[in-house]
């Protein structure tokens, strides 16, 4: 999913995972976390322990979070 952001925000994120960076706008964090998890599941990508812990922490703050998507073939 492509989300338009400012150049400064794009530079601050770079290639960091959710353990290292989250959107500065708090209401966007649940959607960002759900999209990150869906992308990992869809493509069968690895998640290290630090990233998993961060995702679990962020997801716990989003009681209505829905993960949607289909695994790629």
PDB file of N, CA and C in Angstrom:
ATOM      1  N   UNK A   1       0.845  -1.166   0.000  1.00  0.00           N
ATOM      2  CA  UNK A   1       0.000   0.000   0.000  1.00  0.00           C
ATOM      3  C   UNK A   1       0.896   1.237   0.000  1.00  0.00           C
ATOM      4  N   UNK A   2       0.611   2.151  -0.838  1.00  0.00           N
ATOM      5  CA  UNK A   2       1.359   3.397  -0.931  1.00  0.00           C
ATOM      6  C   UNK A   2       0.552   4.504  -0.261  1.00  0.00           C
ATOM      7  N   UNK A   3       1.211   5.195   0.668  1.00  0.00           N
ATOM      8  CA  UNK A   3       0.565   6.294   1.375  1.00  0.00           C
ATOM      9  C   UNK A   3       1.422   7.534   1.180  1.00  0.00           C
ATOM     10  N   UNK A   4       0.812   8.604   0.710  1.00  0.00           N
ATOM     11  CA  UNK A   4       1.543   9.847   0.474  1.00  0.00           C
ATOM     12  C   UNK A   4       1.929  10.482   1.809  1.00  0.00           C
ATOM     13  N   UNK A   5       3.209  10.838   1.926  1.00  0.00           N
ATOM     14  CA  UNK A   5       3.714  11.485   3.141  1.00  0.00           C
ATOM     15  C   UNK A   5       4.669  12.598   2.737  1.00  0.00           C
ATOM     16  N   UNK A   6       5.008  13.419   3.697  1.00  0.00           N
ATOM     17  CA  UNK A   6       5.966  14.494   3.424  1.00  0.00           C
ATOM     18  C   UNK A   6       7.350  13.902   3.202  1.00  0.00           C
ATOM     19  N   UNK A   7       8.210  14.666   2.558  1.00  0.00           N
ATOM     20  CA  UNK A   7       9.584  14.224   2.328  1.00  0.00           C
ATOM     21  C   UNK A   7      10.296  13.974   3.651  1.00  0.00           C
ATOM     22  N   UNK A   8      10.062  14.833   4.627  1.00  0.00           N
ATOM     23  CA  UNK A   8      10.712  14.679   5.934  1.00  0.00           C
ATOM     24  C   UNK A   8      10.288  13.365   6.601  1.00  0.00           C
ATOM     25  N   UNK A   9       9.001  13.041   6.532  1.00  0.00           N
ATOM     26  CA  UNK A   9       8.513  11.801   7.116  1.00  0.00           C
ATOM     27  C   UNK A   9       9.094  10.596   6.386  1.00  0.00           C
ATOM     28  N   UNK A  10       9.157  10.666   5.080  1.00  0.00           N
ATOM     29  CA  UNK A  10       9.720   9.587   4.278  1.00  0.00           C
ATOM     30  C   UNK A  10      11.190   9.360   4.640  1.00  0.00           C
ATOM     31  N   UNK A  11      11.947  10.424   4.809  1.00  0.00           N
ATOM     32  CA  UNK A  11      13.364  10.300   5.174  1.00  0.00           C
ATOM     33  C   UNK A  11      13.520   9.723   6.572  1.00  0.00           C
ATOM     34  N   UNK A  12      12.655  10.117   7.504  1.00  0.00           N
ATOM     35  CA  UNK A  12      12.792   9.621   8.871  1.00  0.00           C
ATOM     36  C   UNK A  12      12.489   8.128   8.962  1.00  0.00           C
ATOM     37  N   UNK A  13      11.595   7.629   8.105  1.00  0.00           N
ATOM     38  CA  UNK A  13      11.273   6.210   8.119  1.00  0.00           C
ATOM     39  C   UNK A  13      12.360   5.389   7.449  1.00  0.00           C
ATOM     40  N   UNK A  14      12.818   5.834   6.283  1.00  0.00           N
ATOM     41  CA  UNK A  14      13.826   5.102   5.504  1.00  0.00           C
ATOM     42  C   UNK A  14      13.419   3.635   5.398  1.00  0.00           C
ATOM     43  N   UNK A  15      14.299   2.713   5.804  1.00  0.00           N
ATOM     44  CA  UNK A  15      13.991   1.283   5.710  1.00  0.00           C
ATOM     45  C   UNK A  15      13.772   0.654   7.082  1.00  0.00           C
ATOM     46  N   UNK A  16      13.294   1.439   8.021  1.00  0.00           N
ATOM     47  CA  UNK A  16      13.084   0.966   9.387  1.00  0.00           C
ATOM     48  C   UNK A  16      11.793   0.172   9.513  1.00  0.00           C
ATOM     49  N   UNK A  17      11.832  -0.834  10.384  1.00  0.00           N
ATOM     50  CA  UNK A  17      10.618  -1.612  10.649  1.00  0.00           C
ATOM     51  C   UNK A  17       9.876  -1.007  11.844  1.00  0.00           C
ATOM     52  N   UNK A  18       8.713  -1.543  12.208  1.00  0.00           N
ATOM     53  CA  UNK A  18       7.926  -0.953  13.296  1.00  0.00           C
ATOM     54  C   UNK A  18       8.612  -0.931  14.666  1.00  0.00           C
ATOM     55  N   UNK A  19       9.672  -1.687  14.842  1.00  0.00           N
ATOM     56  CA  UNK A  19      10.419  -1.614  16.100  1.00  0.00           C
ATOM     57  C   UNK A  19      11.248  -0.333  16.167  1.00  0.00           C
ATOM     58  N   UNK A  20      11.521   0.245  15.005  1.00  0.00           N
ATOM     59  CA  UNK A  20      12.374   1.433  14.928  1.00  0.00           C
ATOM     60  C   UNK A  20      11.640   2.711  14.538  1.00  0.00           C
ATOM     61  N   UNK A  21      10.456   2.569  13.939  1.00  0.00           N
ATOM     62  CA  UNK A  21       9.735   3.759  13.459  1.00  0.00           C
ATOM     63  C   UNK A  21       8.243   3.474  13.411  1.00  0.00           C
ATOM     64  N   UNK A  22       7.474   4.457  13.828  1.00  0.00           N
ATOM     65  CA  UNK A  22       6.022   4.424  13.674  1.00  0.00           C
ATOM     66  C   UNK A  22       5.581   5.802  13.195  1.00  0.00           C
ATOM     67  N   UNK A  23       4.441   5.885  12.513  1.00  0.00           N
ATOM     68  CA  UNK A  23       3.960   7.185  12.049  1.00  0.00           C
ATOM     69  C   UNK A  23       3.835   8.169  13.217  1.00  0.00           C
ATOM     70  N   UNK A  24       4.259   9.394  13.017  1.00  0.00           N
ATOM     71  CA  UNK A  24       4.151  10.369  14.102  1.00  0.00           C
ATOM     72  C   UNK A  24       2.703  10.722  14.451  1.00  0.00           C
ATOM     73  N   UNK A  25       1.800  10.589  13.506  1.00  0.00           N
ATOM     74  CA  UNK A  25       0.383  10.890  13.735  1.00  0.00           C
ATOM     75  C   UNK A  25      -0.267   9.667  14.390  1.00  0.00           C
ATOM     76  N   UNK A  26      -0.576   9.747  15.673  1.00  0.00           N
ATOM     77  CA  UNK A  26      -1.051   8.603  16.450  1.00  0.00           C
ATOM     78  C   UNK A  26      -2.219   7.844  15.830  1.00  0.00           C
ATOM     79  N   UNK A  27      -3.259   8.525  15.302  1.00  0.00           N
ATOM     80  CA  UNK A  27      -4.374   7.774  14.721  1.00  0.00           C
ATOM     81  C   UNK A  27      -3.985   6.884  13.532  1.00  0.00           C
ATOM     82  N   UNK A  28      -2.838   7.109  12.924  1.00  0.00           N
ATOM     83  CA  UNK A  28      -2.410   6.303  11.772  1.00  0.00           C
ATOM     84  C   UNK A  28      -1.691   5.025  12.178  1.00  0.00           C
ATOM     85  N   UNK A  29      -1.322   4.905  13.430  1.00  0.00           N
ATOM     86  CA  UNK A  29      -0.491   3.778  13.855  1.00  0.00           C
ATOM     87  C   UNK A  29      -1.201   2.428  13.763  1.00  0.00           C
ATOM     88  N   UNK A  30      -2.479   2.372  14.057  1.00  0.00           N
ATOM     89  CA  UNK A  30      -3.198   1.100  13.963  1.00  0.00           C
ATOM     90  C   UNK A  30      -3.270   0.625  12.516  1.00  0.00           C
ATOM     91  N   UNK A  31      -3.604   1.529  11.621  1.00  0.00           N
ATOM     92  CA  UNK A  31      -3.669   1.166  10.208  1.00  0.00           C
ATOM     93  C   UNK A  31      -2.296   0.743   9.693  1.00  0.00           C
ATOM     94  N   UNK A  32      -1.249   1.479  10.089  1.00  0.00           N
ATOM     95  CA  UNK A  32       0.111   1.148   9.676  1.00  0.00           C
ATOM     96  C   UNK A  32       0.496  -0.255  10.173  1.00  0.00           C
ATOM     97  N   UNK A  33       0.185  -0.540  11.426  1.00  0.00           N
ATOM     98  CA  UNK A  33       0.507  -1.849  12.003  1.00  0.00           C
ATOM     99  C   UNK A  33      -0.248  -2.956  11.278  1.00  0.00           C
ATOM    100  N   UNK A  34      -1.530  -2.762  11.034  1.00  0.00           N
ATOM    101  CA  UNK A  34      -2.334  -3.767  10.322  1.00  0.00           C
ATOM    102  C   UNK A  34      -1.792  -3.998   8.918  1.00  0.00           C
ATOM    103  N   UNK A  35      -1.444  -2.931   8.218  1.00  0.00           N
ATOM    104  CA  UNK A  35      -0.907  -3.073   6.862  1.00  0.00           C
ATOM    105  C   UNK A  35       0.434  -3.792   6.871  1.00  0.00           C
ATOM    106  N   UNK A  36       1.276  -3.504   7.867  1.00  0.00           N
ATOM    107  CA  UNK A  36       2.593  -4.142   7.964  1.00  0.00           C
ATOM    108  C   UNK A  36       2.432  -5.653   8.184  1.00  0.00           C
ATOM    109  N   UNK A  37       1.536  -6.014   9.117  1.00  0.00           N
ATOM    110  CA  UNK A  37       1.303  -7.436   9.400  1.00  0.00           C
ATOM    111  C   UNK A  37       0.717  -8.131   8.177  1.00  0.00           C
ATOM    112  N   UNK A  38      -0.245  -7.509   7.513  1.00  0.00           N
ATOM    113  CA  UNK A  38      -0.863  -8.098   6.318  1.00  0.00           C
ATOM    114  C   UNK A  38       0.172  -8.325   5.223  1.00  0.00           C
ATOM    115  N   UNK A  39       1.078  -7.373   5.041  1.00  0.00           N
ATOM    116  CA  UNK A  39       2.119  -7.508   4.017  1.00  0.00           C
ATOM    117  C   UNK A  39       3.047  -8.676   4.354  1.00  0.00           C
ATOM    118  N   UNK A  40       3.431  -8.799   5.625  1.00  0.00           N
ATOM    119  CA  UNK A  40       4.309  -9.900   6.038  1.00  0.00           C
ATOM    120  C   UNK A  40       3.624 -11.249   5.813  1.00  0.00           C
ATOM    121  N   UNK A  41       2.342 -11.336   6.181  1.00  0.00           N
ATOM    122  CA  UNK A  41       1.604 -12.580   5.992  1.00  0.00           C
ATOM    123  C   UNK A  41       1.407 -12.902   4.516  1.00  0.00           C
ATOM    124  N   UNK A  42       1.021 -11.895   3.753  1.00  0.00           N
ATOM    125  CA  UNK A  42       0.749 -12.116   2.322  1.00  0.00           C
ATOM    126  C   UNK A  42       1.946 -12.692   1.593  1.00  0.00           C
ATOM    127  N   UNK A  43       3.123 -12.155   1.870  1.00  0.00           N
ATOM    128  CA  UNK A  43       4.325 -12.564   1.142  1.00  0.00           C
ATOM    129  C   UNK A  43       5.175 -13.573   1.905  1.00  0.00           C
ATOM    130  N   UNK A  44       4.708 -14.014   3.070  1.00  0.00           N
ATOM    131  CA  UNK A  44       5.448 -15.010   3.843  1.00  0.00           C
ATOM    132  C   UNK A  44       6.819 -14.513   4.289  1.00  0.00           C
ATOM    133  N   UNK A  45       6.890 -13.225   4.642  1.00  0.00           N
ATOM    134  CA  UNK A  45       8.164 -12.628   5.007  1.00  0.00           C
ATOM    135  C   UNK A  45       8.501 -12.896   6.470  1.00  0.00           C
ATOM    136  N   UNK A  46       9.788 -12.994   6.749  1.00  0.00           N
ATOM    137  CA  UNK A  46      10.262 -13.248   8.105  1.00  0.00           C
ATOM    138  C   UNK A  46      10.040 -12.036   9.006  1.00  0.00           C
ATOM    139  N   UNK A  47       9.894 -12.313  10.281  1.00  0.00           N
ATOM    140  CA  UNK A  47       9.756 -11.276  11.304  1.00  0.00           C
ATOM    141  C   UNK A  47      10.737 -11.642  12.417  1.00  0.00           C
ATOM    142  N   UNK A  48      11.668 -10.733  12.736  1.00  0.00           N
ATOM    143  CA  UNK A  48      12.587 -11.045  13.832  1.00  0.00           C
ATOM    144  C   UNK A  48      11.904 -10.769  15.170  1.00  0.00           C
ATOM    145  N   UNK A  49      12.536 -11.190  16.264  1.00  0.00           N
ATOM    146  CA  UNK A  49      11.908 -11.100  17.579  1.00  0.00           C
ATOM    147  C   UNK A  49      11.618  -9.657  17.989  1.00  0.00           C
ATOM    148  N   UNK A  50      12.525  -8.738  17.691  1.00  0.00           N
ATOM    149  CA  UNK A  50      12.320  -7.331  18.040  1.00  0.00           C
ATOM    150  C   UNK A  50      11.129  -6.758  17.293  1.00  0.00           C
ATOM    151  N   UNK A  51      11.044  -7.060  16.011  1.00  0.00           N
ATOM    152  CA  UNK A  51       9.920  -6.594  15.192  1.00  0.00           C
ATOM    153  C   UNK A  51       8.612  -7.215  15.676  1.00  0.00           C
ATOM    154  N   UNK A  52       8.625  -8.513  15.997  1.00  0.00           N
ATOM    155  CA  UNK A  52       7.424  -9.197  16.476  1.00  0.00           C
ATOM    156  C   UNK A  52       6.923  -8.566  17.776  1.00  0.00           C
ATOM    157  N   UNK A  53       7.837  -8.287  18.676  1.00  0.00           N
ATOM    158  CA  UNK A  53       7.451  -7.678  19.957  1.00  0.00           C
ATOM    159  C   UNK A  53       6.846  -6.293  19.743  1.00  0.00           C
ATOM    160  N   UNK A  54       7.437  -5.512  18.864  1.00  0.00           N
ATOM    161  CA  UNK A  54       6.910  -4.171  18.576  1.00  0.00           C
ATOM    162  C   UNK A  54       5.528  -4.267  17.941  1.00  0.00           C
ATOM    163  N   UNK A  55       5.356  -5.183  16.992  1.00  0.00           N
ATOM    164  CA  UNK A  55       4.053  -5.350  16.340  1.00  0.00           C
ATOM    165  C   UNK A  55       2.997  -5.787  17.350  1.00  0.00           C
ATOM    166  N   UNK A  56       3.358  -6.701  18.247  1.00  0.00           N
ATOM    167  CA  UNK A  56       2.411  -7.157  19.267  1.00  0.00           C
ATOM    168  C   UNK A  56       2.011  -6.004  20.186  1.00  0.00           C
ATOM    169  N   UNK A  57       2.974  -5.186  20.569  1.00  0.00           N
ATOM    170  CA  UNK A  57       2.688  -4.038  21.429  1.00  0.00           C
ATOM    171  C   UNK A  57       1.768  -3.037  20.741  1.00  0.00           C
ATOM    172  N   UNK A  58       2.066  -2.722  19.490  1.00  0.00           N
ATOM    173  CA  UNK A  58       1.239  -1.767  18.745  1.00  0.00           C
ATOM    174  C   UNK A  58      -0.152  -2.347  18.485  1.00  0.00           C
ATOM    175  N   UNK A  59      -0.227  -3.629  18.162  1.00  0.00           N
ATOM    176  CA  UNK A  59      -1.529  -4.264  17.897  1.00  0.00           C
ATOM    177  C   UNK A  59      -2.396  -4.284  19.156  1.00  0.00           C
ATOM    178  N   UNK A  60      -1.773  -4.455  20.315  1.00  0.00           N
ATOM    179  CA  UNK A  60      -2.525  -4.483  21.567  1.00  0.00           C
ATOM    180  C   UNK A  60      -3.227  -3.153  21.834  1.00  0.00           C
ATOM    181  N   UNK A  61      -2.683  -2.080  21.273  1.00  0.00           N
ATOM    182  CA  UNK A  61      -3.292  -0.752  21.445  1.00  0.00           C
ATOM    183  C   UNK A  61      -4.408  -0.502  20.433  1.00  0.00           C
ATOM    184  N   UNK A  62      -4.673  -1.486  19.592  1.00  0.00           N
ATOM    185  CA  UNK A  62      -5.670  -1.344  18.519  1.00  0.00           C
ATOM    186  C   UNK A  62      -6.697  -2.466  18.632  1.00  0.00           C
ATOM    187  N   UNK A  63      -7.612  -2.382  19.572  1.00  0.00           N
ATOM    188  CA  UNK A  63      -8.545  -3.485  19.816  1.00  0.00           C
ATOM    189  C   UNK A  63      -9.448  -3.823  18.625  1.00  0.00           C
ATOM    190  N   UNK A  64      -9.691  -2.884  17.745  1.00  0.00           N
ATOM    191  CA  UNK A  64     -10.568  -3.144  16.600  1.00  0.00           C
ATOM    192  C   UNK A  64      -9.793  -3.417  15.315  1.00  0.00           C
ATOM    193  N   UNK A  65      -8.501  -3.691  15.420  1.00  0.00           N
ATOM    194  CA  UNK A  65      -7.672  -3.890  14.225  1.00  0.00           C
ATOM    195  C   UNK A  65      -8.113  -5.130  13.462  1.00  0.00           C
ATOM    196  N   UNK A  66      -8.198  -4.971  12.159  1.00  0.00           N
ATOM    197  CA  UNK A  66      -8.561  -6.062  11.274  1.00  0.00           C
ATOM    198  C   UNK A  66      -7.421  -6.276  10.295  1.00  0.00           C
ATOM    199  N   UNK A  67      -6.970  -7.513  10.167  1.00  0.00           N
ATOM    200  CA  UNK A  67      -5.926  -7.858   9.204  1.00  0.00           C
ATOM    201  C   UNK A  67      -6.630  -8.533   8.027  1.00  0.00           C
ATOM    202  N   UNK A  68      -6.472  -7.952   6.850  1.00  0.00           N
ATOM    203  CA  UNK A  68      -7.094  -8.545   5.673  1.00  0.00           C
ATOM    204  C   UNK A  68      -6.036  -8.793   4.612  1.00  0.00           C
ATOM    205  N   UNK A  69      -6.315  -9.742   3.782  1.00  0.00           N
ATOM    206  CA  UNK A  69      -5.394 -10.041   2.692  1.00  0.00           C
ATOM    207  C   UNK A  69      -5.351 -11.526   2.429  1.00  0.00           C
ATOM    208  N   UNK A  70      -4.806 -11.855   1.302  1.00  0.00           N
ATOM    209  CA  UNK A  70      -4.686 -13.234   0.879  1.00  0.00           C
ATOM    210  C   UNK A  70      -3.222 -13.523   0.621  1.00  0.00           C
ATOM    211  N   UNK A  71      -2.782 -14.681   1.014  1.00  0.00           N
ATOM    212  CA  UNK A  71      -1.383 -15.059   0.800  1.00  0.00           C
ATOM    213  C   UNK A  71      -1.092 -15.145  -0.705  1.00  0.00           C
ATOM    214  N   UNK A  72       0.027 -14.567  -1.106  1.00  0.00           N
ATOM    215  CA  UNK A  72       0.433 -14.608  -2.509  1.00  0.00           C
ATOM    216  C   UNK A  72       0.876 -16.028  -2.856  1.00  0.00           C
ATOM    217  N   UNK A  73       0.729 -16.370  -4.089  1.00  0.00           N
ATOM    218  CA  UNK A  73       1.140 -17.720  -4.528  1.00  0.00           C
ATOM    219  C   UNK A  73       2.521 -17.703  -5.070  1.00  0.00           C
TER     220      UNK A  73
END
